[in-house]
Coordinates of C-alpha atoms and ligand atoms in Angstrom, one line a residue:
X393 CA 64.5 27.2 54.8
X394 CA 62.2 23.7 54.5
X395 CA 58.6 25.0 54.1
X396 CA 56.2 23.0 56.9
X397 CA 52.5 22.6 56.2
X398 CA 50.5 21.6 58.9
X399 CA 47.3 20.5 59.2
X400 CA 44.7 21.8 61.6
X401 CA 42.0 19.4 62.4
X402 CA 40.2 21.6 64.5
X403 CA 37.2 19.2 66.1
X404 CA 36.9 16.6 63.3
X405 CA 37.9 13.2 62.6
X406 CA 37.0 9.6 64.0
X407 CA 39.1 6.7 64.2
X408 CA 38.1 5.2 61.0
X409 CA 37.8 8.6 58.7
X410 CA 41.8 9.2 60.4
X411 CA 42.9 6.1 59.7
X412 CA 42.0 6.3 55.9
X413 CA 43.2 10.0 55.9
X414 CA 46.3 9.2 57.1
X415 CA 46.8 6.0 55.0
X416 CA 46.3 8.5 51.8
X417 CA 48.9 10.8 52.9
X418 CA 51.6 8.3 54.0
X419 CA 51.1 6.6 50.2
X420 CA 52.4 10.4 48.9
X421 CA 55.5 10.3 51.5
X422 CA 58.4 9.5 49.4
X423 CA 57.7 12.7 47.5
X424 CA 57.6 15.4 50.2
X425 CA 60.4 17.9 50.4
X426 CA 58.8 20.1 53.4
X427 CA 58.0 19.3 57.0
X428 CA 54.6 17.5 57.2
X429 CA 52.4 17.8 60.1
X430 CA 48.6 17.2 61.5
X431 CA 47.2 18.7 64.6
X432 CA 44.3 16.3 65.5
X433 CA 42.2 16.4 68.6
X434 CA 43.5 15.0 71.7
X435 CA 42.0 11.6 71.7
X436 CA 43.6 10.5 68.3
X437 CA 47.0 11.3 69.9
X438 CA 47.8 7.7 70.5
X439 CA 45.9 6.8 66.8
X440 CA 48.5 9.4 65.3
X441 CA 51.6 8.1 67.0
X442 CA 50.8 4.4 65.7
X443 CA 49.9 5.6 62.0
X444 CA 53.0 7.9 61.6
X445 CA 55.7 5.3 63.4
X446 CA 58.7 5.1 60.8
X447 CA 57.0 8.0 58.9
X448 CA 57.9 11.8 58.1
X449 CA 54.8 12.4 59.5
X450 CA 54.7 14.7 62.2
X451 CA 51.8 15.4 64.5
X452 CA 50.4 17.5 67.6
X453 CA 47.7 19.0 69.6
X454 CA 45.6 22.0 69.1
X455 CA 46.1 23.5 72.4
X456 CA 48.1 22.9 75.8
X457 CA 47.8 24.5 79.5
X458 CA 49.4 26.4 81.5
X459 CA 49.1 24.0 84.3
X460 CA 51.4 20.8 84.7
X461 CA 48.6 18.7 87.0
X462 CA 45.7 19.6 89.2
X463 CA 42.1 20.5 89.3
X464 CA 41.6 21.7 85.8
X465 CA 39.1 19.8 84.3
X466 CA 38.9 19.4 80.0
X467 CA 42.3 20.5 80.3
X468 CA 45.8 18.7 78.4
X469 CA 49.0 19.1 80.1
X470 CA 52.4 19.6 78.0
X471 CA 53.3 16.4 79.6
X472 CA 50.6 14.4 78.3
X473 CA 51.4 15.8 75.2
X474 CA 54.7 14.8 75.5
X475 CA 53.7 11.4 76.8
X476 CA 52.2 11.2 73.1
X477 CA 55.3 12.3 71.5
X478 CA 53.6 15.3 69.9
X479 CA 56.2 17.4 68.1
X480 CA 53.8 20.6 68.2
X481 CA 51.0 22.2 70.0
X482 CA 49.0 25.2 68.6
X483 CA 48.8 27.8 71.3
X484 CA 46.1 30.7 70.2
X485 CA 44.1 29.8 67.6
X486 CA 41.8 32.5 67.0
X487 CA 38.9 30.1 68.0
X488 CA 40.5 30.1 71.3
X489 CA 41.1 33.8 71.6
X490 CA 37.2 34.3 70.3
X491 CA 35.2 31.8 71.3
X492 CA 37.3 30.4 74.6
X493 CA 38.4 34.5 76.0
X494 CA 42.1 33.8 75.7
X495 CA 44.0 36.3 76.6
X496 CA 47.6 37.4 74.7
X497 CA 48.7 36.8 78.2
X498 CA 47.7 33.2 78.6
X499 CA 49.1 32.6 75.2
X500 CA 52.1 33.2 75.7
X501 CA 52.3 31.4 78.8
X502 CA 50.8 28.2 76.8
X503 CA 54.1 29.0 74.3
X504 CA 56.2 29.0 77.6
X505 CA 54.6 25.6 78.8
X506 CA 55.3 23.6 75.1
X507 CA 58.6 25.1 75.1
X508 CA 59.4 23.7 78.5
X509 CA 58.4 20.2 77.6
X510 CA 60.1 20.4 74.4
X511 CA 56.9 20.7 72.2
X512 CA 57.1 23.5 69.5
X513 CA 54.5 25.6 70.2
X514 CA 52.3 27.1 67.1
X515 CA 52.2 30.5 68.0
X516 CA 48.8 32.1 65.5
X517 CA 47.9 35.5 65.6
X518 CA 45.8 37.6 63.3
X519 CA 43.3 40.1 62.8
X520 CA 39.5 40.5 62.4
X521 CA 38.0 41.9 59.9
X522 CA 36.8 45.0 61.7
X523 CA 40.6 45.7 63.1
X524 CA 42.1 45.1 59.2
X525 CA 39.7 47.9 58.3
X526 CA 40.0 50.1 60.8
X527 CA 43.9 50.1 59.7
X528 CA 44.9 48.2 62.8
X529 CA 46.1 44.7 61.5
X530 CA 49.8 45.6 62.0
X531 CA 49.2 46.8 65.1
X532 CA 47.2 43.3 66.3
X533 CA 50.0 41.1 65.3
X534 CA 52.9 42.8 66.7
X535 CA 51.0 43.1 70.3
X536 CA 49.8 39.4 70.0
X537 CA 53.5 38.3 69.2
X538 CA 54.9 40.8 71.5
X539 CA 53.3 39.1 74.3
X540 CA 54.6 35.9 73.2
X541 CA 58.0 37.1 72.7
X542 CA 58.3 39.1 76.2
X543 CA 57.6 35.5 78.3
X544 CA 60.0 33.3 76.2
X545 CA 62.7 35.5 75.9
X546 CA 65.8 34.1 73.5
X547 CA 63.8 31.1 73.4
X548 CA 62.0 32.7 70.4
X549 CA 63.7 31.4 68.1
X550 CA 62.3 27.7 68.6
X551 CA 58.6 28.7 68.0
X552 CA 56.5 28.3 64.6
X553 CA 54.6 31.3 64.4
X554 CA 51.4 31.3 61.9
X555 CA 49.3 34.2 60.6
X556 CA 46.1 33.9 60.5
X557 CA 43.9 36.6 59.3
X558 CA 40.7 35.8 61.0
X559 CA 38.5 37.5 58.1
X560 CA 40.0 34.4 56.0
X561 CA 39.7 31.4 58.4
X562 CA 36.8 28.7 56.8
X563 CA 35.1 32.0 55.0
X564 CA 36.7 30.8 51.5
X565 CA 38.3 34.7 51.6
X566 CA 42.3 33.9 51.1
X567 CA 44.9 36.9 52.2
X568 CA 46.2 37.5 49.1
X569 CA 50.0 36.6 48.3
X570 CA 50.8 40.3 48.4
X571 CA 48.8 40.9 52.0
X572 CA 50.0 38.1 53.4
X573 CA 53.5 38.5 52.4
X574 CA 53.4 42.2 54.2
X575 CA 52.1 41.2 58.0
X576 CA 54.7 38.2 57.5
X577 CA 57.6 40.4 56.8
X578 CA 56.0 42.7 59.7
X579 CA 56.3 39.7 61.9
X580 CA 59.7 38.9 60.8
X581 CA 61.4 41.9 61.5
X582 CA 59.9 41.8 65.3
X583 CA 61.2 38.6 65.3
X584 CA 64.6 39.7 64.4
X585 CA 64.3 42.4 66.8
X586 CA 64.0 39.8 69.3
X587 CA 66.6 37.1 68.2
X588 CA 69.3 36.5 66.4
X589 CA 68.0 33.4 65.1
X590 CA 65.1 34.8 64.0
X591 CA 65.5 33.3 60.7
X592 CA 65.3 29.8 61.4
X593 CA 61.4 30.7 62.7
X594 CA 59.0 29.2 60.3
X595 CA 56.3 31.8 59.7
X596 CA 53.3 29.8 57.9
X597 CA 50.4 31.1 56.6
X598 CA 46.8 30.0 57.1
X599 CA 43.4 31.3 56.1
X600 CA 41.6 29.1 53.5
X601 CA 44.4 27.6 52.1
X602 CA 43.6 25.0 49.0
X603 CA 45.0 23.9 46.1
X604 CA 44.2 26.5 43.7
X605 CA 46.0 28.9 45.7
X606 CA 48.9 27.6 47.8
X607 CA 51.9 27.5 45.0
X608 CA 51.6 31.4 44.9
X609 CA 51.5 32.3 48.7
X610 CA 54.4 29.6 49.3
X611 CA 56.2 31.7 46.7
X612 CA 56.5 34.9 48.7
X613 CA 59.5 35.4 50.6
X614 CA 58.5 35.3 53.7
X615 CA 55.4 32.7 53.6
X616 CA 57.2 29.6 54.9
X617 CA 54.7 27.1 55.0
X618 CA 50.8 27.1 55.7
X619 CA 48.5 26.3 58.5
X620 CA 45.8 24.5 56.7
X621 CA 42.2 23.8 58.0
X622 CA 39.8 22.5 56.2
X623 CA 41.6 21.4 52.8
X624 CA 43.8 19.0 55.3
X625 CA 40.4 17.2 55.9
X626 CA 40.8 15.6 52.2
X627 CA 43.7 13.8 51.1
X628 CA 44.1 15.0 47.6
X629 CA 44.2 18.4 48.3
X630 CA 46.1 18.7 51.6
X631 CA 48.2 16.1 49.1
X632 CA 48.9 19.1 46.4
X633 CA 49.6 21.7 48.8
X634 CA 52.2 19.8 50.3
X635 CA 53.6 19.4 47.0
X636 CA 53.1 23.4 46.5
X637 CA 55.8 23.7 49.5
X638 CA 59.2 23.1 48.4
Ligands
13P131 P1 40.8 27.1 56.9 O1 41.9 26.6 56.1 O2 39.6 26.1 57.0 O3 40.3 28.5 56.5 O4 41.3 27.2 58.5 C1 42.5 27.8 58.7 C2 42.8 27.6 60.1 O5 42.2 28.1 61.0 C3 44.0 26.8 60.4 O6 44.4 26.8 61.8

């Protein structure tokens, strides 16, 4: 299946610093052979849907409520989303789960609200460090997607799902190909358990993803694209790991 590497933002970027980033990316574009995508923060929606017009660029938020309208202050509805034309939203990042008290609950329901609007929702789970040594990181993934796949049903089969060992997010630490390769595979059977179209899901990987070592996780069998955080802030490197997918 086409590989997708996204981008993950997380809270950085400014109008000018976006626009150049972008620009760097787009001059690369004719040679991409996988889906492309950046999640940015909210207010460079609009910047995104002008820089990636009659582009392969794809692009989305980094989180989405549960609620359509109302009194819920800070928050982003799918709608708005959609009003942006944002292909994807990621729903649980592990900054959200740790540092925001989100719930696997409230995940899913933020999978069910993207899939309603017709966003794809990018489903991340992982485990901490503690759980992977305590022997527990199967265990983690399959209840955080478990959740996820009990609200949405058949519907499954249109999510992106991304693992994310949280021991390897902006630590430098990388899963290696042979870890990762083994929750993916985990994942996809649950997956398959699920849905009969299980295999059109894109399971990406994302944890320190660079350069040096995104040829040889993209190589496993199950490793369909990456989630990438900080090496998507710089051009050239997001640049060669896109060309690591195909
Ligand atoms: P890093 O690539 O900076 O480790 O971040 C990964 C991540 O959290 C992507 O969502």
């Amino acid at each position: 299946m086409k590989k997708l590497i996204a981008g993950n933002w997380k809270m950085n970027g400014s109008l000018e610093s976006n626009a150049a980033l972008v620009k760097a990316l787009l001059s690369h574009s004719d040679d991409w052979t996988c889906d492309v995508a950046l999640c940015v923060p909210a207010p460079y929606l609009s910047q995104l849907q002008n820089l990636s017009k009659a582009s392969p660029l794809m692009f989305g938020a980094q989180d989405v409520s549960t609620h359509d309208s109302g009194a819920f202050t800070g928050e982003v509805s799918a709608g708005m989303l959609k009003d942006f034309e944002c292909r994807y939203a990621i729903v649980g990042h592990s900054e959200r789960r740790q540092l925001h008290l989100e719930s696997d609950a409230l995940v899913a329901a933020k999978a069910q609200k993207a899939l309603a609007s017709g966003i794809t929702p990018v489903v991340c789970v992982g485990e901490t460090l503690h759980e992977r040594e305590a022997g527990l990181t199967e265990e983690v993934v399959k209840r955080q997607l478990a959740a996820v796949i009990h609200l949405n049903g058949h519907c499954i089969s249109e999510i992106v799902l991304a693992y994310e060992p949280v021991w390897a997010i902006g630590t430098g630490k990388t899963a290696t190909p042979e870890q990762a390769q083994h929750v993916h595979a985990v994942l996809r059977a649950q997956l398959r358990a699920a849905s009969a179209h299980a295999d059109r899901v894109q399971i990406v990987y994302g944890g320190s993803m660079n350069a040096a070592n995104a040829a040889q996780l993209l190589a496993q069998p199950d490793i369909d694209g990456g989630l990438v955080g900080g090496a998507s802030l710089k051009a050239a490197d997001f640049l060669s790991i896109i060309a690591a997918a195909h």
